Tab-separated table of C-alpha atoms and ligand atoms in Angstrom:
chain	number	residue	atom	x	y	z
A	13	MET	CA	23.266	-37.177	-7.147
A	14	ARG	CA	24.578	-37.738	-3.627
A	15	MET	CA	23.846	-35.471	-0.691
A	16	TYR	CA	27.430	-35.938	0.495
A	17	ASP	CA	28.743	-34.283	-2.696
A	18	LEU	CA	26.372	-31.357	-2.388
A	19	ILE	CA	27.375	-30.715	1.232
A	20	TYR	CA	31.032	-30.865	0.128
A	21	LYS	CA	30.398	-28.510	-2.811
A	22	LYS	CA	28.742	-25.909	-0.603
A	23	ARG	CA	31.383	-26.314	2.101
A	24	GLU	CA	33.997	-25.419	-0.533
A	25	GLY	CA	32.020	-22.276	-1.420
A	26	GLU	CA	30.832	-23.402	-4.828
A	27	GLU	CA	27.492	-22.477	-6.369
A	28	LEU	CA	24.768	-25.152	-6.472
A	29	THR	CA	22.621	-25.593	-9.593
A	30	SER	CA	18.837	-25.417	-9.582
A	31	GLU	CA	18.711	-29.233	-10.026
A	32	GLU	CA	20.952	-29.724	-6.998
A	33	ILE	CA	18.870	-27.414	-4.833
A	34	SER	CA	15.725	-29.166	-6.013
A	35	TYR	CA	17.270	-32.550	-5.110
A	36	ILE	CA	18.070	-31.323	-1.579
A	37	ILE	CA	14.684	-29.762	-0.805
A	38	LYS	CA	12.556	-32.474	-2.420
A	39	GLY	CA	14.621	-35.211	-0.780
A	40	TYR	CA	14.440	-33.601	2.649
A	41	THR	CA	10.682	-32.949	2.436
A	42	ALA	CA	10.109	-36.589	1.444
A	43	ASP	CA	12.235	-37.798	4.411
A	44	GLU	CA	14.778	-39.306	1.988
A	45	ILE	CA	17.635	-37.132	3.205
A	46	PRO	CA	18.307	-37.375	6.946
A	47	ASP	CA	18.381	-34.429	9.367
A	48	TYR	CA	22.131	-34.771	9.993
A	49	GLN	CA	22.957	-34.213	6.320
A	50	LEU	CA	20.596	-31.256	6.022
A	51	ALA	CA	22.079	-29.807	9.224
A	52	ALA	CA	25.577	-30.045	7.760
A	53	TRP	CA	24.385	-28.436	4.521
A	54	ALA	CA	22.597	-25.612	6.400
A	55	MET	CA	25.798	-24.926	8.344
A	56	ALA	CA	27.788	-24.836	5.075
A	57	VAL	CA	25.232	-22.326	3.725
A	58	PHE	CA	25.557	-20.332	6.931
A	59	PHE	CA	29.312	-19.937	6.420
A	60	GLN	CA	29.537	-19.801	2.614
A	61	GLY	CA	26.283	-18.008	1.795
A	62	MET	CA	24.395	-18.370	-1.463
A	63	THR	CA	24.252	-16.322	-4.640
A	64	ALA	CA	21.050	-14.444	-5.466
A	65	GLU	CA	20.342	-17.087	-8.116
A	66	GLU	CA	20.768	-19.979	-5.703
A	67	THR	CA	18.530	-18.190	-3.185
A	68	ALA	CA	15.852	-17.715	-5.843
A	69	HIS	CA	15.991	-21.441	-6.719
A	70	LEU	CA	15.732	-22.322	-3.056
A	71	THR	CA	12.726	-20.001	-2.664
A	72	ARG	CA	10.977	-21.633	-5.615
A	73	GLU	CA	11.567	-25.092	-4.137
A	74	VAL	CA	10.268	-24.028	-0.716
A	75	ALA	CA	7.197	-22.386	-2.291
A	76	HIS	CA	6.303	-25.510	-4.282
A	77	SER	CA	7.136	-28.097	-1.627
A	78	GLY	CA	3.454	-28.513	-0.677
A	79	ASP	CA	0.028	-27.024	-1.434
A	80	THR	CA	-0.169	-23.592	-3.004
A	81	VAL	CA	-3.085	-21.187	-2.775
A	82	ASP	CA	-4.825	-20.345	-6.033
A	83	LEU	CA	-6.166	-16.814	-5.820
A	84	SER	CA	-7.019	-16.557	-9.514
A	85	GLY	CA	-10.725	-16.562	-8.616
A	86	ILE	CA	-10.233	-13.044	-7.258
A	87	PRO	CA	-9.871	-10.492	-10.046
A	88	GLY	CA	-6.907	-8.086	-9.982
A	89	THR	CA	-3.362	-8.244	-8.655
A	90	LYS	CA	-3.155	-9.749	-5.166
A	91	VAL	CA	-0.631	-8.004	-2.953
A	92	ASP	CA	0.497	-9.584	0.298
A	93	LYS	CA	2.239	-7.821	3.174
A	94	HIS	CA	4.695	-9.520	5.490
A	95	SER	CA	6.258	-8.190	8.664
A	96	THR	CA	9.404	-9.806	10.028
A	97	GLY	CA	7.746	-9.544	13.442
A	98	GLY	CA	7.634	-6.922	16.114
A	99	VAL	CA	6.210	-5.818	19.436
A	100	GLY	CA	2.818	-4.094	19.344
A	101	ASP	CA	2.788	-4.583	15.561
A	102	LYS	CA	-0.908	-4.346	14.764
A	103	THR	CA	-0.481	-2.915	11.254
A	104	THR	CA	-2.339	-5.764	9.498
A	105	LEU	CA	-5.484	-4.927	11.477
A	106	VAL	CA	-5.492	-1.422	10.034
A	107	LEU	CA	-3.859	-2.064	6.692
A	108	VAL	CA	-6.245	-4.751	5.429
A	109	PRO	CA	-9.455	-2.667	5.770
A	110	LEU	CA	-7.616	0.488	4.666
A	111	VAL	CA	-6.302	-0.988	1.418
A	112	ALA	CA	-9.548	-2.876	0.764
A	113	ALA	CA	-11.521	0.345	1.233
A	114	ALA	CA	-9.343	1.839	-1.520
A	115	GLY	CA	-10.647	-0.875	-3.869
A	116	VAL	CA	-7.758	-3.363	-3.744
A	117	PRO	CA	-8.706	-6.989	-2.925
A	118	VAL	CA	-6.907	-8.281	0.175
A	119	PRO	CA	-7.012	-12.044	0.820
A	120	LYS	CA	-4.859	-12.104	3.949
A	121	MET	CA	-3.493	-15.180	5.660
A	122	SER	CA	-1.832	-14.485	8.981
A	123	GLY	CA	-0.088	-16.340	11.765
A	124	ARG	CA	-0.094	-16.658	15.539
A	125	GLY	CA	2.419	-15.110	17.910
A	126	LEU	CA	5.433	-16.812	19.408
A	127	GLY	CA	7.942	-15.552	21.970
A	128	HIS	CA	8.151	-11.784	22.334
A	129	THR	CA	6.256	-11.067	19.083
A	130	GLY	CA	2.487	-11.195	18.622
A	131	GLY	CA	0.362	-12.595	15.797
A	132	THR	CA	-2.609	-11.134	13.948
A	133	ILE	CA	-4.787	-14.229	14.363
A	134	ASP	CA	-4.484	-14.150	18.172
A	135	LYS	CA	-5.379	-10.463	18.142
A	136	LEU	CA	-8.481	-11.000	15.996
A	137	GLU	CA	-9.621	-13.894	18.172
A	138	SER	CA	-9.929	-11.500	21.100
A	139	ILE	CA	-12.990	-10.051	19.281
A	140	PRO	CA	-15.981	-12.008	20.641
A	141	GLY	CA	-17.180	-14.530	18.034
A	142	PHE	CA	-14.534	-13.743	15.373
A	143	GLN	CA	-13.769	-16.812	13.195
A	144	THR	CA	-10.303	-17.207	11.685
A	145	GLU	CA	-10.706	-20.801	10.466
A	146	ILE	CA	-12.571	-20.456	7.214
A	147	ASP	CA	-12.383	-22.859	4.292
A	148	ARG	CA	-10.724	-21.748	1.060
A	149	SER	CA	-13.886	-21.327	-1.004
A	150	ARG	CA	-15.594	-19.158	1.621
A	151	PHE	CA	-12.393	-17.173	2.008
A	152	LEU	CA	-12.330	-16.341	-1.730
A	153	GLU	CA	-16.081	-15.638	-1.711
A	154	GLN	CA	-15.703	-13.150	1.132
A	155	VAL	CA	-12.897	-11.314	-0.668
A	156	ASN	CA	-15.015	-11.117	-3.824
A	157	ASP	CA	-18.047	-9.922	-1.790
A	158	ILE	CA	-16.534	-7.315	0.498
A	159	GLY	CA	-12.926	-6.938	-0.678
A	160	ALA	CA	-11.078	-8.551	2.228
A	161	ALA	CA	-10.765	-11.482	4.617
A	162	ILE	CA	-8.202	-12.349	7.297
A	163	ILE	CA	-7.746	-16.018	8.138
A	164	GLY	CA	-5.216	-18.387	9.714
A	165	GLN	CA	-2.998	-20.499	7.470
A	166	THR	CA	-4.763	-23.559	6.115
A	167	GLY	CA	-3.567	-26.571	4.157
A	168	ASN	CA	-0.118	-28.026	3.860
A	169	LEU	CA	1.756	-24.906	2.723
A	170	THR	CA	5.568	-25.046	2.482
A	171	PRO	CA	6.246	-28.287	4.386
A	172	ALA	CA	9.921	-27.908	3.406
A	173	ASP	CA	10.077	-24.666	5.371
A	174	LYS	CA	8.401	-26.181	8.437
A	175	LYS	CA	10.933	-29.014	8.516
A	176	LEU	CA	13.946	-26.922	7.670
A	177	TYR	CA	13.027	-24.162	10.125
A	178	ALA	CA	12.673	-26.649	12.989
A	179	LEU	CA	16.090	-28.072	12.103
A	180	ARG	CA	17.701	-24.617	11.852
A	181	ASP	CA	16.230	-23.743	15.221
A	182	VAL	CA	18.254	-26.479	16.941
A	183	THR	CA	21.443	-26.252	14.846
A	184	ALA	CA	22.262	-22.523	15.203
A	185	THR	CA	21.508	-21.853	11.535
A	186	VAL	CA	18.407	-19.655	11.797
A	187	ASP	CA	20.288	-16.409	11.176
A	188	SER	CA	21.537	-17.184	7.693
A	189	MET	CA	20.405	-14.512	5.177
A	190	PRO	CA	19.582	-16.824	2.228
A	191	LEU	CA	17.776	-19.283	4.508
A	192	ILE	CA	15.673	-16.532	6.099
A	193	ALA	CA	14.928	-14.801	2.789
A	194	SER	CA	13.890	-18.007	1.005
A	195	SER	CA	11.775	-19.062	3.996
A	196	ILE	CA	9.820	-15.782	4.066
A	197	MET	CA	9.485	-15.335	0.291
A	198	GLY	CA	8.687	-19.027	-0.270
A	199	LYS	CA	5.728	-18.764	2.121
A	200	LYS	CA	4.408	-15.607	0.472
A	201	ILE	CA	4.607	-17.160	-2.995
A	202	ALA	CA	2.906	-20.370	-1.837
A	203	GLY	CA	0.165	-18.135	-0.410
A	204	GLY	CA	-0.633	-16.910	-3.915
A	205	ALA	CA	0.824	-13.390	-3.828
A	206	ASP	CA	1.371	-11.650	-7.177
A	207	ALA	CA	3.194	-8.796	-5.488
A	208	ILE	CA	4.734	-8.480	-2.026
A	209	VAL	CA	5.328	-5.697	0.480
A	210	LEU	CA	7.806	-6.416	3.243
A	211	ASP	CA	8.031	-4.618	6.558
A	212	VAL	CA	11.549	-5.484	7.640
A	213	LYS	CA	12.020	-4.447	11.248
A	214	THR	CA	15.261	-3.399	12.846
A	215	GLY	CA	16.051	-2.595	16.497
A	216	SER	CA	15.789	-4.414	19.817
A	217	GLY	CA	12.295	-5.863	19.304
A	218	SER	CA	13.080	-7.299	15.896
A	219	PHE	CA	14.629	-10.401	14.559
A	220	MET	CA	17.427	-8.456	12.768
A	221	VAL	CA	18.578	-6.097	15.481
A	222	GLU	CA	21.330	-4.409	13.417
A	223	ARG	CA	20.175	-2.047	10.702
A	224	GLU	CA	22.845	-3.134	8.214
A	225	GLU	CA	21.764	-6.767	8.541
A	226	ALA	CA	18.075	-5.840	8.145
A	227	ARG	CA	18.948	-3.821	5.032
A	228	LYS	CA	20.833	-6.783	3.525
A	229	LEU	CA	17.865	-9.066	4.184
A	230	ALA	CA	15.429	-6.558	2.661
A	231	ARG	CA	17.579	-6.174	-0.464
A	232	LEU	CA	17.939	-9.904	-0.883
A	233	MET	CA	14.163	-10.435	-0.668
A	234	VAL	CA	13.512	-7.659	-3.196
A	235	GLU	CA	16.023	-9.353	-5.522
A	236	ILE	CA	14.318	-12.734	-5.087
A	237	GLY	CA	11.003	-11.059	-5.925
A	238	LEU	CA	12.525	-9.740	-9.119
A	239	GLU	CA	13.895	-13.172	-10.077
A	240	LEU	CA	10.538	-14.829	-9.425
A	241	GLU	CA	8.502	-12.094	-11.106
A	242	ARG	CA	6.743	-10.906	-7.991
A	243	LYS	CA	7.087	-7.131	-7.672
A	244	THR	CA	8.454	-6.607	-4.162
A	245	ILE	CA	8.890	-3.432	-2.124
A	246	ALA	CA	10.566	-3.510	1.295
A	247	LEU	CA	10.311	-0.896	4.022
A	248	LEU	CA	13.001	-0.884	6.651
A	249	THR	CA	11.269	0.233	9.857
A	250	ASP	CA	12.293	0.893	13.436
A	251	MET	CA	11.381	-1.645	16.114
A	252	SER	CA	13.526	-0.352	18.948
A	253	GLN	CA	10.352	0.685	20.803
A	254	PRO	CA	6.895	-0.909	20.496
A	255	LEU	CA	4.621	0.290	17.701
A	256	GLY	CA	1.791	2.397	19.127
A	257	PHE	CA	1.159	2.291	22.872
A	258	THR	CA	-0.220	-1.206	23.402
A	259	VAL	CA	1.165	-4.753	23.425
A	260	GLY	CA	-1.363	-7.550	23.978
A	261	ASN	CA	-4.252	-8.895	21.952
A	262	ALA	CA	-7.433	-7.075	23.031
A	263	LEU	CA	-5.429	-3.949	23.863
A	264	GLU	CA	-4.095	-3.910	20.314
A	265	ILE	CA	-7.556	-4.388	18.786
A	266	LYS	CA	-8.708	-1.336	20.734
A	267	GLU	CA	-5.767	0.691	19.406
A	268	ALA	CA	-6.314	-0.514	15.841
A	269	ALA	CA	-9.985	0.561	16.098
A	270	ALA	CA	-8.894	4.028	17.229
A	271	THR	CA	-6.456	4.184	14.303
A	272	LEU	CA	-9.231	3.274	11.856
A	273	LYS	CA	-11.132	6.254	13.303
A	274	ASN	CA	-8.046	8.354	12.521
A	275	GLN	CA	-7.461	8.788	16.262
A	276	GLY	CA	-4.579	6.361	16.601
A	277	PRO	CA	-0.937	6.848	17.559
A	278	ASP	CA	1.141	8.794	15.016
A	279	ASP	CA	3.670	6.008	14.446
A	280	LEU	CA	1.027	3.359	13.760
A	281	THR	CA	-0.914	5.646	11.430
A	282	GLU	CA	2.243	6.595	9.537
A	283	ILE	CA	3.459	3.038	9.049
A	284	CYS	CA	0.007	1.856	7.874
A	285	LEU	CA	-0.250	4.665	5.322
A	286	LYS	CA	3.279	3.969	4.053
A	287	LEU	CA	2.839	0.193	3.854
A	288	GLY	CA	-0.570	0.697	2.236
A	289	ALA	CA	0.981	3.041	-0.345
A	290	ALA	CA	3.633	0.402	-1.049
A	291	MET	CA	0.861	-2.211	-1.527
A	292	LEU	CA	-0.979	-0.009	-4.020
A	293	THR	CA	2.266	0.679	-5.894
A	294	ALA	CA	3.573	-2.913	-5.880
A	295	GLY	CA	0.198	-4.125	-7.169
A	296	GLY	CA	0.173	-1.590	-10.006
A	297	TYR	CA	-2.873	0.209	-8.550
A	298	SER	CA	-0.831	3.413	-8.338
A	299	ASP	CA	2.330	4.667	-10.074
A	300	ASP	CA	3.579	6.703	-7.229
A	301	MET	CA	3.974	6.065	-3.481
A	302	ALA	CA	3.266	9.691	-2.499
A	303	GLU	CA	0.060	9.779	-4.537
A	304	ALA	CA	-1.044	6.441	-3.114
A	305	GLU	CA	-0.393	7.671	0.422
A	306	ALA	CA	-2.486	10.791	-0.205
A	307	GLU	CA	-5.307	8.595	-1.535
A	308	LEU	CA	-5.191	6.331	1.524
A	309	THR	CA	-5.162	9.339	3.852
A	310	VAL	CA	-8.466	10.440	2.290
A	311	VAL	CA	-9.867	6.901	2.700
A	312	LEU	CA	-8.851	6.849	6.370
A	313	GLU	CA	-10.219	10.323	7.113
A	314	SER	CA	-13.507	9.554	5.353
A	315	GLY	CA	-14.263	6.657	7.732
A	316	ARG	CA	-14.359	4.136	4.854
A	317	ALA	CA	-11.549	2.037	6.338
A	318	LEU	CA	-13.462	1.810	9.636
A	319	GLU	CA	-16.608	0.757	7.785
A	320	LYS	CA	-14.619	-1.899	5.895
A	321	MET	CA	-13.381	-3.298	9.205
A	322	ARG	CA	-16.981	-3.448	10.395
A	323	GLU	CA	-17.862	-5.490	7.288
A	324	ILE	CA	-14.911	-7.850	7.808
A	325	ILE	CA	-15.757	-8.470	11.480
A	326	THR	CA	-19.435	-9.048	10.629
A	327	ALA	CA	-18.603	-11.436	7.750
A	328	GLN	CA	-16.342	-13.432	10.079
A	329	GLN	CA	-19.008	-13.646	12.794
A	330	GLY	CA	-17.383	-11.277	15.240
A	331	ASN	CA	-19.180	-8.565	17.156
A	332	PRO	CA	-18.611	-5.308	15.193
A	333	GLU	CA	-19.845	-3.245	18.136
A	334	ILE	CA	-16.370	-3.533	19.666
A	335	LEU	CA	-15.327	-0.810	17.207
A	336	ASP	CA	-17.658	1.721	18.851
A	337	ASN	CA	-17.509	0.258	22.308
A	338	PRO	CA	-14.091	-1.313	23.075
A	339	GLU	CA	-15.362	-2.057	26.602
A	340	LEU	CA	-16.935	-5.149	25.006
A	341	LEU	CA	-13.435	-6.605	24.496
A	342	PRO	CA	-11.949	-8.863	27.193
A	343	ARG	CA	-10.610	-6.842	30.122
A	344	ALA	CA	-7.905	-7.769	32.602
A	345	GLU	CA	-8.645	-8.385	36.283
A	346	LEU	CA	-5.546	-6.584	37.448
A	347	ILE	CA	-4.002	-3.346	36.176
A	348	LYS	CA	-0.795	-2.046	37.762
A	349	GLU	CA	0.992	1.172	36.888
A	350	ILE	CA	4.574	2.366	37.098
A	351	ARG	CA	5.461	6.020	37.545
A	352	ALA	CA	8.560	8.088	36.785
A	353	GLU	CA	10.933	8.238	39.751
A	354	GLU	CA	12.651	11.339	38.343
A	355	SER	CA	12.061	14.061	35.777
A	356	GLY	CA	13.829	13.874	32.423
A	357	TYR	CA	13.445	12.479	28.937
A	358	ILE	CA	12.479	8.965	27.885
A	359	SER	CA	15.697	7.533	26.477
A	360	GLU	CA	14.519	4.029	25.743
A	361	VAL	CA	11.408	1.847	25.714
A	362	THR	CA	13.059	-1.506	25.063
A	363	ALA	CA	10.742	-3.279	22.647
A	364	ARG	CA	12.057	-6.795	23.188
A	365	GLU	CA	11.770	-6.609	26.963
A	366	ILE	CA	8.236	-5.159	26.773
A	367	GLY	CA	7.303	-8.036	24.444
A	368	LEU	CA	8.735	-10.575	26.880
A	369	ILE	CA	6.929	-8.969	29.825
A	370	ALA	CA	3.633	-9.091	27.900
A	371	MET	CA	4.279	-12.772	27.191
A	372	SER	CA	4.896	-13.476	30.901
A	373	LEU	CA	1.606	-11.750	31.735
A	374	GLY	CA	-0.217	-14.293	29.565
A	375	ALA	CA	-0.453	-12.283	26.310
A	376	GLY	CA	1.917	-14.504	24.344
A	377	ARG	CA	3.302	-18.013	24.003
A	378	GLU	CA	6.616	-19.291	25.221
A	379	LYS	CA	6.211	-22.328	23.008
A	380	LYS	CA	3.877	-23.380	20.209
A	381	GLY	CA	0.469	-24.516	21.454
A	382	ASP	CA	0.529	-22.572	24.769
A	383	SER	CA	-2.793	-20.894	25.530
A	384	ILE	CA	-2.994	-17.116	25.793
A	385	ASP	CA	-5.043	-14.587	27.733
A	386	PRO	CA	-6.603	-12.084	25.285
A	387	ALA	CA	-6.921	-9.397	27.963
A	388	ALA	CA	-3.286	-9.469	29.117
A	389	GLY	CA	-0.593	-7.075	27.978
A	390	VAL	CA	1.329	-3.869	28.495
A	391	GLU	CA	0.284	-0.290	27.834
A	392	VAL	CA	3.236	2.031	27.421
A	393	LEU	CA	2.146	5.621	27.900
A	394	VAL	CA	5.310	7.338	26.631
A	395	LYS	CA	7.571	7.394	23.589
A	396	GLN	CA	11.315	7.793	23.246
A	397	GLY	CA	12.371	11.458	23.393
A	398	GLU	CA	9.299	12.551	25.396
A	399	GLN	CA	9.760	14.802	28.436
A	400	VAL	CA	8.314	13.492	31.698
A	401	GLU	CA	7.948	14.880	35.207
A	402	ALA	CA	8.675	12.789	38.306
A	403	GLY	CA	5.493	10.967	39.312
A	404	ALA	CA	4.058	10.800	35.780
A	405	ALA	CA	2.498	7.482	34.760
A	406	LEU	CA	4.814	5.591	32.366
A	407	ALA	CA	3.259	2.202	31.723
A	408	ARG	CA	0.621	-0.273	32.903
A	409	LEU	CA	0.539	-4.028	33.195
A	410	HIS	CA	-2.742	-5.838	32.440
A	411	THR	CA	-3.056	-9.393	33.706
A	412	ALA	CA	-5.173	-12.077	35.324
A	413	GLY	CA	-5.290	-12.781	39.070
A	414	LYS	CA	-3.448	-16.066	38.618
A	415	TYR	CA	-0.288	-14.161	37.641
A	416	LYS	CA	-0.409	-11.919	40.743
A	417	SER	CA	2.722	-13.505	42.196
A	418	ARG	CA	4.703	-12.586	39.058
A	419	LEU	CA	3.824	-8.902	39.325
A	420	PRO	CA	6.615	-7.591	41.605
A	421	GLU	CA	9.310	-8.980	39.313
A	422	LEU	CA	7.547	-7.888	36.114
A	423	LEU	CA	6.929	-4.382	37.442
A	424	GLU	CA	10.645	-4.128	38.274
A	425	ARG	CA	11.558	-5.296	34.759
A	426	LEU	CA	9.099	-2.823	33.265
A	427	LYS	CA	10.808	0.013	35.187
A	428	GLN	CA	14.150	-1.036	33.689
A	429	ALA	CA	12.642	-1.188	30.191
A	430	VAL	CA	11.327	2.400	30.272
A	431	LYS	CA	14.467	4.439	30.843
A	432	ILE	CA	14.736	8.119	31.739
A	433	SER	CA	17.818	10.279	31.150
A	434	PRO	CA	18.565	13.922	31.960
A	435	GLU	CA	19.399	14.644	28.288
A	436	ARG	CA	16.984	14.559	25.444
A	437	ILE	CA	17.503	11.631	23.097
A	438	SER	CA	15.608	11.934	19.867
A	439	SER	CA	13.650	8.916	18.745
A	440	LYS	CA	14.761	6.880	15.743
A	441	LYS	CA	13.126	7.533	12.408
A	442	LEU	CA	10.228	5.106	11.981
A	443	ILE	CA	10.504	4.523	8.227
A	444	GLN	CA	14.221	4.259	7.729
A	445	GLU	CA	14.395	3.281	4.083
A	446	ILE	CA	12.278	2.086	1.170
A	447	ILE	CA	13.888	-0.528	-1.048
A	448	GLU	CA	12.401	-1.282	-4.453
B	512	URA	N1	10.843	-15.797	9.675
B	512	URA	C1	10.578	-16.764	8.770
B	512	URA	O1	9.455	-16.903	8.310
B	512	URA	N2	11.589	-17.578	8.398
B	512	URA	C2	12.853	-17.465	8.864
B	512	URA	O2	13.708	-18.203	8.464
B	512	URA	C3	13.101	-16.454	9.800
B	512	URA	C4	12.069	-15.633	10.195
């Protein structure tokens, strides 16, 4: 086989065989095929697309390009959840204890934040003492003991994806449906998932801004799941405004704790119950999403999910008292507020811009490896469609003294991101579609 012929074949819109896809991915991972040939192939895929079968082969190759996680030591079906990334998306922090408290084992591996989106591991590390680097055997032991663990990725999982993603990033080939779908699903399969729930975001704060594109991606990933015998359910959810009211690591932990006490924002509670119901259904723990949601509502209201979170934090050496006393979490030196300059209705809370502002305050990373400030972030006090009077508080910036000079510009940007109009604009539906 020659890489030249495979680039040519894809350029002409022909379908590649599983052997050809295997040759490309194995050769690239082993540094036998150079970047320039892979870049040309990725561009051909970008323009010509791939069939569902080709995408499934590609996913399999990505999944098996390095180490895989063996979760067979944990009894029962293991269901993983993946979000395509959002602003203020703290669902994992609620979902893991919620689903575990319903009796489903949750061995969760999560990532760090980059750019305008946050990451679960950064959020958890704002809890004093919390350990996210745990070796595999202890990870499995904890799940068998208490039903759940949340750790950072370990081992050499999906090296093909790491290499290919870095190449796509600099060759304008990130936004190719089959490349995105195989990248996401390949990682989930390498992580040992038997069943997968996908939270595919759409709207300004998401990766797939247009709903039609997000729907296509969700459908493709559900199809791949079917091909690879991993039951997959995708929820298409709105990310035009941040989820909940907080963006920033410690701020989000505080909000997740309130949600586990059943005192959280409506949107966050709803999405956690729906994603949890999808996890129970995908894993075969329930036959029906509505029934599963009712069961999880009882678990949440009973306080069992909160207690499960206490067990997880304790097992991972964090201070569980932060659940009762969020004042123990890191707090920002400076808090600045913006107020409504006129009366009207909130027409927009631009998720992407809020995420970028939070990053500039120190809550996120511009590039991999940057350090973050756990106390920094943005609190948005209003939601789209809400009526406000002139002078009402709209949002607050939390930051460290060293960023003081950035505040005038960031406060101005925050004002532009929380828009008021004289007419009422209803907010977008949070759960837009469920694709099975
Ligand atoms: N997220 C991923 O994990 N991979 C992609 O290709 C795009 C988004």
